[in-house]
XYZ file of C-alpha atoms in Angstrom:
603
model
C 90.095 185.383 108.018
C 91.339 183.844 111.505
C 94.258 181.964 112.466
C 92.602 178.677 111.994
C 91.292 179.404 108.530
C 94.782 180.537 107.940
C 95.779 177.132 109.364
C 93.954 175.599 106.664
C 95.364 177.511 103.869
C 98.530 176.517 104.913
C 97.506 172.612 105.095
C 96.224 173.011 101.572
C 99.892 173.981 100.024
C 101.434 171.572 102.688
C 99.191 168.933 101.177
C 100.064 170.089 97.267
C 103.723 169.775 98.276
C 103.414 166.315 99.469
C 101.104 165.472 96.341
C 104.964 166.502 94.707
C 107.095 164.576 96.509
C 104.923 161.558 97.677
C 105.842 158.741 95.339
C 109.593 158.661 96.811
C 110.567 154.693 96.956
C 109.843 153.303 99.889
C 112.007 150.906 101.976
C 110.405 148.005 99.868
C 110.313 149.552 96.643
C 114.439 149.709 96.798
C 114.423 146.290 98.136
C 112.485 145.388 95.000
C 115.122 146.899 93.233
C 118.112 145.444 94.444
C 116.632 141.899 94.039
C 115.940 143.016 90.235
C 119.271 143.616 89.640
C 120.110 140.485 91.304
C 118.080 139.101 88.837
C 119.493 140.904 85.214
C 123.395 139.529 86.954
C 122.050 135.854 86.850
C 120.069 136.443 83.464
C 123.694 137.568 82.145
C 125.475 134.676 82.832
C 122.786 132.517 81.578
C 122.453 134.114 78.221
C 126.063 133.285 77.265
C 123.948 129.925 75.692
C 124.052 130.484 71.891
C 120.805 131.023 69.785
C 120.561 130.714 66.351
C 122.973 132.218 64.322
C 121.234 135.211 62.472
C 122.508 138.836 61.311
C 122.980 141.455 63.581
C 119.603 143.725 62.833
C 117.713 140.195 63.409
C 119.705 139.673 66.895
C 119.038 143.031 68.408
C 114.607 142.009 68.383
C 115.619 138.494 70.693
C 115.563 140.409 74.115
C 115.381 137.306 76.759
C 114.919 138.303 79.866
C 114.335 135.102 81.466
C 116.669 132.690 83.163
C 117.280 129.807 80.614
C 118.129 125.951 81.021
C 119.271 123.998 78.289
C 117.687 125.333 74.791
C 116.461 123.409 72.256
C 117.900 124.871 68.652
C 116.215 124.224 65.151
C 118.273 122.723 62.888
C 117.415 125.178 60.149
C 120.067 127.666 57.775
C 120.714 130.556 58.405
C 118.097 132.685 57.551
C 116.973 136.731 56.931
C 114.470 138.522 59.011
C 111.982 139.655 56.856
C 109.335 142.693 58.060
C 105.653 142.721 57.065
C 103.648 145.457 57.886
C 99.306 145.823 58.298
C 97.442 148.666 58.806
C 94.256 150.702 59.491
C 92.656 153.916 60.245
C 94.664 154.061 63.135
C 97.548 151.904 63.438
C 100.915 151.244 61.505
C 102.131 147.607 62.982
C 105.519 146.314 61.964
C 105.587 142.693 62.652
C 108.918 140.815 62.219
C 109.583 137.290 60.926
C 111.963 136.276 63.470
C 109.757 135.003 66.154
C 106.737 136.452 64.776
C 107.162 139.224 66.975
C 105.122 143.049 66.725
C 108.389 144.702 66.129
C 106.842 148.041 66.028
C 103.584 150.159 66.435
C 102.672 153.517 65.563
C 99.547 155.936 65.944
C 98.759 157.326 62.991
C 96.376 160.173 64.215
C 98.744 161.634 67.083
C 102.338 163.266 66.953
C 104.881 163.680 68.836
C 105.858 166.887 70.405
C 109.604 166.910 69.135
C 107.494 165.860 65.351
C 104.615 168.586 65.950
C 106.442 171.648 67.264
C 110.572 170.983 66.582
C 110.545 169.216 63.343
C 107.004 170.314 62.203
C 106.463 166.850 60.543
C 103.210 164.765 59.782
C 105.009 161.807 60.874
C 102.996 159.176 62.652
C 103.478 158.759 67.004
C 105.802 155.756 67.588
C 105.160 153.975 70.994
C 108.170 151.675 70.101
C 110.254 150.712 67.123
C 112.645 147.933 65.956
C 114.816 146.727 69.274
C 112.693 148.218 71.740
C 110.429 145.135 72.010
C 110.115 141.466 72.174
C 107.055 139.177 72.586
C 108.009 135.495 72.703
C 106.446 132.057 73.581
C 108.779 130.135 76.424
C 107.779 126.404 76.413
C 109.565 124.414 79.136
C 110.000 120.434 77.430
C 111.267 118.910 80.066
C 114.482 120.365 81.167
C 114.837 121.893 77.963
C 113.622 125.266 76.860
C 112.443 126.740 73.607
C 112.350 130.739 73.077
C 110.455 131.547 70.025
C 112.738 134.934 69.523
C 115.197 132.584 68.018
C 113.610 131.338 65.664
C 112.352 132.416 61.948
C 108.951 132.025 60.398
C 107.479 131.962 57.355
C 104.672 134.307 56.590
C 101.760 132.175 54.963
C 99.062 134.509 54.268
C 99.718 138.073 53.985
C 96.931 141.198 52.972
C 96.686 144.697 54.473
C 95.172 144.601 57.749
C 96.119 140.436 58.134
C 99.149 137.839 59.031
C 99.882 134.705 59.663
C 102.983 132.588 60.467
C 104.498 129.717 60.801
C 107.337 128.590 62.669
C 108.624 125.310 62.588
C 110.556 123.937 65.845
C 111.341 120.554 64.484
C 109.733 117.852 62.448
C 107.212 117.034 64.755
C 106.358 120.456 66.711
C 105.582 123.882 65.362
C 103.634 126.977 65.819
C 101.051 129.020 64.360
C 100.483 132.966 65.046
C 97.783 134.876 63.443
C 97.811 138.792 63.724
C 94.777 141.127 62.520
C 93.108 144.025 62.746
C 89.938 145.733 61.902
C 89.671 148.837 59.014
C 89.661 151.344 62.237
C 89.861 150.970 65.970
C 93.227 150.373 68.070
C 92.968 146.849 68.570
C 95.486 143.835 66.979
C 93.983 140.661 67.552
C 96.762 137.909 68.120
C 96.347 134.451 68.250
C 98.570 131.523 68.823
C 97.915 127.771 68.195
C 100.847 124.991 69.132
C 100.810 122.295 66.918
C 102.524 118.925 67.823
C 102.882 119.276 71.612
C 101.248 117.250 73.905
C 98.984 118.530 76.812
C 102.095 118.783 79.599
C 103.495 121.138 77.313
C 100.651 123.388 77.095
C 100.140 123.960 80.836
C 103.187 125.848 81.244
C 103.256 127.732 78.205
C 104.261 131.507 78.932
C 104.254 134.639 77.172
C 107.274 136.599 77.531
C 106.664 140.494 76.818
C 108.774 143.298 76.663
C 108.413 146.682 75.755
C 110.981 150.047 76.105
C 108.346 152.785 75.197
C 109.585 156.181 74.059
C 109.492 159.424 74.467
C 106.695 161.370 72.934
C 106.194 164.670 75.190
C 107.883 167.878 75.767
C 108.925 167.267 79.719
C 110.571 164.022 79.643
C 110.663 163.881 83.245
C 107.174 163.737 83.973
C 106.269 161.520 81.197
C 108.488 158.804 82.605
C 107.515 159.696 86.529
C 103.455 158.799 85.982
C 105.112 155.551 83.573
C 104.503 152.325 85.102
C 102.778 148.565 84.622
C 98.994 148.584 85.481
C 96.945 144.818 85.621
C 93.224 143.880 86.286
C 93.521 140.832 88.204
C 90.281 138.245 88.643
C 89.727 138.240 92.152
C 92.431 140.698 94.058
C 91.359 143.789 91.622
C 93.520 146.210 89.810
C 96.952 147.273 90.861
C 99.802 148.743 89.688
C 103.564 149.096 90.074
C 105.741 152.273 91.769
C 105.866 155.060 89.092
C 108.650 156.334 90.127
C 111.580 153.275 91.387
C 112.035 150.292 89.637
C 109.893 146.788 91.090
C 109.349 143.384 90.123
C 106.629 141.578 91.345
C 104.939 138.226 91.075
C 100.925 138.446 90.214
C 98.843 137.065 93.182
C 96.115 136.491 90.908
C 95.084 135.385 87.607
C 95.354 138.516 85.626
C 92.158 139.820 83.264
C 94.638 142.375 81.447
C 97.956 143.641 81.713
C 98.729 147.373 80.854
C 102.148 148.859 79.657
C 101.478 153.109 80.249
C 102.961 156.399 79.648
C 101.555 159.322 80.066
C 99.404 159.664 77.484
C 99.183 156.012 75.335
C 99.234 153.035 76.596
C 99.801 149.389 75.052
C 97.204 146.850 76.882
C 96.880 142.692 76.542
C 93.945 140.902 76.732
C 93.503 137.644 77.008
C 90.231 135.372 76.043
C 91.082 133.405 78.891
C 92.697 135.278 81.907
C 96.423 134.630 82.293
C 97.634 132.009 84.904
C 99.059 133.224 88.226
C 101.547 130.349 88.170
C 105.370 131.120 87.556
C 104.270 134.937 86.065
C 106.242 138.081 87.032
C 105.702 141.905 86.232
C 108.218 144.409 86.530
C 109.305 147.801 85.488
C 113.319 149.258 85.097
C 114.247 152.919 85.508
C 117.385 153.292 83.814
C 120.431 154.650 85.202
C 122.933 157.521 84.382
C 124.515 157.511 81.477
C 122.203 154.522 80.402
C 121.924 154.376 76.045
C 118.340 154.482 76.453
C 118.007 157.208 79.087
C 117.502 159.997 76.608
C 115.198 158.330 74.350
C 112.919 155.814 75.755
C 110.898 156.079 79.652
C 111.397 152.818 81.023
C 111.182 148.852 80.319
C 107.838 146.825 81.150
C 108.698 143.370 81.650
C 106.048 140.395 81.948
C 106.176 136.667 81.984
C 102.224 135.711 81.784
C 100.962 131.739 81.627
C 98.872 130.885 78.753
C 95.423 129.045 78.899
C 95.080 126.813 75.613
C 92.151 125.620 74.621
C 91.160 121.896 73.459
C 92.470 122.653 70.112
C 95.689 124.218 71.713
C 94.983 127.249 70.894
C 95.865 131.210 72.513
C 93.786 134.003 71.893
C 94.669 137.562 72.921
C 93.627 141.496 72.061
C 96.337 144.136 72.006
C 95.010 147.384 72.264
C 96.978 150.523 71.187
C 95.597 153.529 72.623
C 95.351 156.867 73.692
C 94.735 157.266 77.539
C 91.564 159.112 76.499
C 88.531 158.557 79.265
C 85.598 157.753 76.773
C 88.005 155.811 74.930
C 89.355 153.488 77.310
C 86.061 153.547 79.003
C 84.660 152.291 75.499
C 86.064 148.783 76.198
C 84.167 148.179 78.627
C 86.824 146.527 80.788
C 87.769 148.959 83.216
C 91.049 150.094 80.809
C 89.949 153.782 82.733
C 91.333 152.572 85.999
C 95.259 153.147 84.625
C 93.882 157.271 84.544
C 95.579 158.310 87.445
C 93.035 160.561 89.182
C 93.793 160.265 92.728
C 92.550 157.829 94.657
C 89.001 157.721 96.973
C 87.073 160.601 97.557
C 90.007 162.439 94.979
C 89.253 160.055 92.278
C 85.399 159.868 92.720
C 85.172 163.547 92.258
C 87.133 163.446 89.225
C 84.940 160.819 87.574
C 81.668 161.988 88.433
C 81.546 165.451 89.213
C 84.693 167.408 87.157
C 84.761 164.823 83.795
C 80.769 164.825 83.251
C 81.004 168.892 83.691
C 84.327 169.435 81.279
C 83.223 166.755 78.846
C 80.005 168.791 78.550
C 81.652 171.872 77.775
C 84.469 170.520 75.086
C 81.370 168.916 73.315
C 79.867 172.452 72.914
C 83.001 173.107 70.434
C 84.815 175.744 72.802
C 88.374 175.288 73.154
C 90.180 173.413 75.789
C 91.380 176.757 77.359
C 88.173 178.279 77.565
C 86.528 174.897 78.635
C 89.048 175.248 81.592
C 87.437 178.785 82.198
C 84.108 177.783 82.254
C 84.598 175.020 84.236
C 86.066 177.008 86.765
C 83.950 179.157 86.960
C 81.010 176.488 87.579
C 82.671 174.943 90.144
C 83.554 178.033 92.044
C 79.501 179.464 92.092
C 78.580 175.740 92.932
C 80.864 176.634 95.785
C 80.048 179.956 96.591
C 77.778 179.289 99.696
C 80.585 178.074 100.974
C 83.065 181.203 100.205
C 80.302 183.355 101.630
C 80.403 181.476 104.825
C 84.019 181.703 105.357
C 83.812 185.588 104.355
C 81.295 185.787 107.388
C 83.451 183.856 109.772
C 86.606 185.600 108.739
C 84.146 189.425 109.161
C 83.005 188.016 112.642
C 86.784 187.455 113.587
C 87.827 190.756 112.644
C 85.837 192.581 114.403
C 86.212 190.548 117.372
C 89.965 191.043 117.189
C 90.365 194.127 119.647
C 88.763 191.729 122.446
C 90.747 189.229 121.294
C 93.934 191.045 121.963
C 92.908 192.529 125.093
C 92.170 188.627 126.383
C 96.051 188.278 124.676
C 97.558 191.102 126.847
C 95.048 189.888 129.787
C 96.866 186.484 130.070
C 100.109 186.697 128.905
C 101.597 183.852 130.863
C 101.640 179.676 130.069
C 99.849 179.362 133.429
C 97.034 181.356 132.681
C 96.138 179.528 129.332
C 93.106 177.812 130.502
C 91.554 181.161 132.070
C 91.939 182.243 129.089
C 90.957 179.760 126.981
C 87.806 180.351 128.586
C 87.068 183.513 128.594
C 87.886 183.566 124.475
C 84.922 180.486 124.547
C 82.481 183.033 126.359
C 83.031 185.790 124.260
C 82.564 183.773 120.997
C 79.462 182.256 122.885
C 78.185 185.971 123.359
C 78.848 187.230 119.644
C 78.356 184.513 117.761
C 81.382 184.054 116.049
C 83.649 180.701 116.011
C 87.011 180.181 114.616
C 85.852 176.777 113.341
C 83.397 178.373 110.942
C 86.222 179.578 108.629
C 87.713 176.430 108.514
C 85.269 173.953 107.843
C 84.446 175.535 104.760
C 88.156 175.255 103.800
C 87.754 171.590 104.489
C 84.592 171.170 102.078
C 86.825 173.305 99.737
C 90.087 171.044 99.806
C 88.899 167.646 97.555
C 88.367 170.020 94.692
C 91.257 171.042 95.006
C 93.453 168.244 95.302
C 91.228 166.534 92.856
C 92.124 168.717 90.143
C 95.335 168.313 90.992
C 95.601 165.174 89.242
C 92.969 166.161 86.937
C 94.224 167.762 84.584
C 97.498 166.266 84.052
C 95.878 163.131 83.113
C 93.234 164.479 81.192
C 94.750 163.444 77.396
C 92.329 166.718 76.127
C 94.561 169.030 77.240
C 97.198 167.801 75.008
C 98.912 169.305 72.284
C 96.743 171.589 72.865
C 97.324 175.499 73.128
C 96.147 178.327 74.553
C 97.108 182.001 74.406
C 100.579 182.085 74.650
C 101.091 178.087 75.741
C 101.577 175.625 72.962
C 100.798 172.836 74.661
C 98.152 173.321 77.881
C 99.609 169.389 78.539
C 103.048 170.596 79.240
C 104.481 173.835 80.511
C 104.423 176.833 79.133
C 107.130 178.990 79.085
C 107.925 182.662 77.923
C 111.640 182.091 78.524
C 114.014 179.481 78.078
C 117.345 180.486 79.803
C 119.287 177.493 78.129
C 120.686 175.880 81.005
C 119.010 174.601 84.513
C 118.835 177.237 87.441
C 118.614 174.575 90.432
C 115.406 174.795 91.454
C 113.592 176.778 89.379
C 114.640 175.071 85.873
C 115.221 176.375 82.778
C 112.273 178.172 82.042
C 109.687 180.846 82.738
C 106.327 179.441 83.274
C 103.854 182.383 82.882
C 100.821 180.758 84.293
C 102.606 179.374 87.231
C 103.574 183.389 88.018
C 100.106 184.355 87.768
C 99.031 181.596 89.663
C 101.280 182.938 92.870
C 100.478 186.713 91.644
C 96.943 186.089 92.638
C 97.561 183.761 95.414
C 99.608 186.668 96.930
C 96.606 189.431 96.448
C 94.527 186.985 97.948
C 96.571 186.837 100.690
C 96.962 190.338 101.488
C 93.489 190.945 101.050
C 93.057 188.568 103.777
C 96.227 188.942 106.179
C 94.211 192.434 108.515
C 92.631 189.193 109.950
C 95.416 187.312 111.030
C 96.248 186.999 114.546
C 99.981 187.548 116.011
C 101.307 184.224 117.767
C 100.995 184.795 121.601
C 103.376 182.596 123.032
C 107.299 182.356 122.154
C 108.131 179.698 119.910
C 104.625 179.961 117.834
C 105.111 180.436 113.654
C 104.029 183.737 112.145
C 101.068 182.908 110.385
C 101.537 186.422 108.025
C 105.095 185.127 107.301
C 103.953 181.525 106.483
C 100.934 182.990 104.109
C 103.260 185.000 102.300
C 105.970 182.505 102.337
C 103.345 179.539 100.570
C 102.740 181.801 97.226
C 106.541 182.155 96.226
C 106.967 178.809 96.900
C 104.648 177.836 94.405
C 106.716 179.565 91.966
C 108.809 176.661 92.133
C 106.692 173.329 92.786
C 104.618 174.346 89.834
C 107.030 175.311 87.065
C 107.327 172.342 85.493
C 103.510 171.278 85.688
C 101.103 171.426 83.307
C 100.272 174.493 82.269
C 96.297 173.573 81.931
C 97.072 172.722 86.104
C 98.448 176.456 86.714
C 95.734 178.093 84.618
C 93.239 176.601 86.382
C 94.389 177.497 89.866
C 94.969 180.669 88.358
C 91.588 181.383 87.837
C 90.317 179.775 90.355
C 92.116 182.256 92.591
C 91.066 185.632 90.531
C 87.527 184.311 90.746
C 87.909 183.451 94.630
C 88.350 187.388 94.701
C 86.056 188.477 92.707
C 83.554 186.719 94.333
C 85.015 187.812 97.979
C 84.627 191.877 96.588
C 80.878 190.964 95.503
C 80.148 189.819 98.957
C 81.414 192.079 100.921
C 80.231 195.019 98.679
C 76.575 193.160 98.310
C 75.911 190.960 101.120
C 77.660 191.695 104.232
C 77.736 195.096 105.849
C 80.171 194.870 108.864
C 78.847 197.842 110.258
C 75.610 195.938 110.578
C 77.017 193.127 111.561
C 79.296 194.609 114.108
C 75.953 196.148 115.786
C 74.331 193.053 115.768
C 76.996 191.027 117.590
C 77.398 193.670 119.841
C 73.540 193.275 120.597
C 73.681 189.935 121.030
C 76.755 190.035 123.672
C 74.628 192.314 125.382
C 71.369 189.852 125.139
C 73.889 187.079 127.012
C 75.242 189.067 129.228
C 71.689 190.399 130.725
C 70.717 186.834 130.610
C 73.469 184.408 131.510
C 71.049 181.940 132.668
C 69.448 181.463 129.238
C 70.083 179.417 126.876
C 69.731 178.801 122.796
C 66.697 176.434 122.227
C 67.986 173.399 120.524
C 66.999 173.498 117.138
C 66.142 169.645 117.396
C 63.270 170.400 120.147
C 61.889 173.148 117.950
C 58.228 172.033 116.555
């Protein structure tokens, strides 16, 4: 292997580290911030106006998050909030009669990891609960404004899997909300019809949403780094917010669907009619140290989306509950699989269409997810073999044109003599056919696979909860130690993968490093010291990754050698190859004047 193959190797981990550390805010995103909490200091003062009176389990689901002007208050006694629940298959929804609000949603066919493998419980996955959310209706009258969170309904029609409310504003005005859902699937269907207000009123009708989701997964950390707000807008596409700092942002499009995701399940809106553009905002809060919600929920979504009512004022609207399974999302038909986040461009595109179709094949043969990893691996890395065997060559060709290339070294040893010999290193890998380039193109061809998989597999929702030898939980880490306290910055576990992963990386390397060239000139990095320097540092980017993501480079490595032992004991002989380049050095040197026949003039 030459220096510039070497070269490459090192770009790949440089690359993997910034894959780790790229989503730092940016100038902007802090910017963002500081207007937000701008923002929450002005929504404080305003929400010293006084709602209706109600007790205190009924106050804690009103969550305005809006500036407020003057608001209009029914003149109604004081009344109890009442809970209804509807169900299916799938889904447990609490819906609450104060406002009419989803008060709480759970997935009946998932758990959580603190229910699955600390409390060992059957109980059902809760995206959010009672407090953590608040959908309300703001209707502007004027310069009056009416917040449906304050006031109560009455539930007119009530069965299993169906809802329906009422909510009187005054004598003249009130409102109607409808909630259903099918015997199975992950989809409420919401609907909203004003009743008494005339057509001013409905243009600039909004829908106030928001949403603290909570923790479900083992490492809480990167379940609320990948968290954000996703939207499908009509003409401008889909977008999303940072992952990582907190933004607000105002839509520049009508929006198609608005997405609140975690890792693993996401809660998306729908709309019959795409939401209006006008007056709407989308954010997303990290919380702080020492925050009450810090330990137990990821973030808060926040979104103020315009309604479009129909002629019979009327609002209609799918919530869908789901996993952040590809053939599920992909199921709707609605491009839901854009919130996966598998890289982006050529990254993504290989994800989708080359490693999905190929690991979705093998899971559907019945083999578990740990030995569909295998497999897979090992199908991509004989797809890729050509290319292995070509950098073998390059890096055989090298080697054995080392001893010239040190005599050239010790030839020139001075700055001023670079381009002499510069040239005379181009002549002699003229002569012998060699060329440092053709060990690192192949690296290049190599690299999108693996940065692709890179965010692969910690997106891919098959991998969790899932175990595998001695990991629990291919999603998450695994670890064959916890120490019981944070050792800065390896953590505060053993990740056994992640050590095999740099195990092999390091026999790779040594197998490798009799190829490496010295640096010539003072000042130059030693390559052997940055090759061996890459594989311990992995020990520490990767011990908190997915443990599906350290298995796979894992064997990906230990096949890499394998296959590297097969070619040199079956298809290259350096001996032979050593005569041959030897032969043709001696071919150009007899004949300097000829010249390789294009291969483009050849009939």
């Amino acid at each position: 292997m030459n220096k510039n193959t070497i070269t490459g190797l090192f770009l790949i981990g440089l690359v993997l580290t910034v894959f780790a550390v790229l989503n730092q805010p940016s100038k902007e995103e802090v910017a963002a911030k500081e207007r937000k909490i701008e923002l929450a200091a002005k929504e404080k003062k305003t929400k010293k106006v006084k709602a209706v009176p109600t007790e205190k389990k009924a106050a804690a689901n009103t969550g305005n998050d809006t500036p407020i002007a003057k608001e209009i208050k029914a003149v109604l006694p004081v009344q109890k909030a009442e809970t209804f629940r509807i169900e299916n298959k799938e889904l447990i929804i609490d819906l609450n009669s104060k406002g009419g609000q989803v008060e709480a949603v759970y997935l009946k066919n998932y758990l959580s990891y603190y229910s699955k493998y600390v409390k060992k419980n059957k109980e059902a996955l809760c995206l959010f609960k009672t407090g953590d959310a608040t959908n309300q209706l703001v209707l502007p009258l004027g310069e009056k404004t009416i917040y449906t969170s304050n006031y109560f309904c009455k539930a007119t029609k009530v069965s299993k899997n169906a809802l329906t409310f009422e909510m009187q504003i005054d004598e003249n005005r009130s409102i109607e909300y409808k909630y259903s859902i099918g015997d199975k699937g992950f989809d409420l269907n919401y609907d909203v019809k004003l009743i008494g207000f005339n057509d001013a009123a409905l243009k600039h009708v909004q829908l106030n949403w928001k949403t603290s989701l909570r923790k479900t997964e083992r490492l809480f950390s990167e379940q609320r780094r990948v968290s954000t707000v996703c939207y499908d807008q009509v003409k401008d596409g889909f977008t999303y917010l940072s992952e990582t700092s907190g933004e607000f942002t105002n839509p520049s499009d009508d929006i198609n669907w608005i997405a609140y995701k975690q890792s693993y399940f996401s809660a998306i809106l729908k709309p019959k009619v795409a939401f209006s553009r006008t007056n709407g905002l989308i954010g997303i809060k990290v919380y702080k140290d020492g925050e009450a919600k810090q330990k137990t929920h990821l973030k808060d979504y926040v979104s103020n989306l315009g309604l479009n009512f129909n002629s019979g004022a009327s609002s209609s609207m799918v919530w869908s509950f789901v996993p952040n399974d590809y053939n599920v999302l992909k199921s709707y038909d609605s491009d839901y699989d854009a919130i996966l986040n598998y890289g982006w461009g050529v990254f993504r595109w290989i994800n989708l269409y080359a490693v999905q179709p190929i690991f979705n094949v093998i899971i559907s043969s019945g083999l578990g997810v740990g030995w569909a990893i295998l497999v897979l691996t090992i199908i991509l890395k004989l797809i890729l073999m050509p290319v292995q065997w070509k950098m073998f060559l390059s890096s055989v060709k090298m080697k054995i044109l080392k001893p010239e290339i040190d005599e050239l070294n010790a030839k020139f040893p001075n700055k001023d003599d670079a381009m002499k010999k510069q040239v005379e290193m181009m002549a002699l890998y003229k002569e012998s056919g060699a060329s440092p380039l053709a060990g690192c193109v192949p690296m290049l061809i190599q690299m999108p696979i693996l940065l692709a998989v890179f965010r692969f597999f910690p997106a891919t929702f098959g991998l969790r909860q899932q175990g595998f030898l001695w990991a629990e939980d291919l999603s998450s880490y695994d670890s064959i130690l916890d120490f019981g306290f944070n050792v800065w910055p390896y953590g505060d576990h053993v990740s056994l993968f992640t050590l095999l992963m740099s195990a092999t990386t390091l026999l790779y390397t040594f197998m490798n490093s009799g190829n490496v060239q010295q640096p010539t000139q003072p000042g130059m990095p030693n390559m052997k010291v940055i090759m061996y320097v890459f594989p311990l540092m992995m020990i520490f980017f990767f011990n908190n990754y997915s443990a599906g993501l350290s298995y796979y480079y894992f064997i990906s490595t230990l096949v890499s050698i394998l296959i590297m032992v097969v070619i040199k004991q079956f298809f290259v002989n350096e001996d032979k190859l050593k005569l041959k380049m030897a032969s043709r050095k001696a071919t150009a040197s007899a004949n300097p004047k000829v010249k390789k026949k294009s291969r483009f003039k050849r009939s």
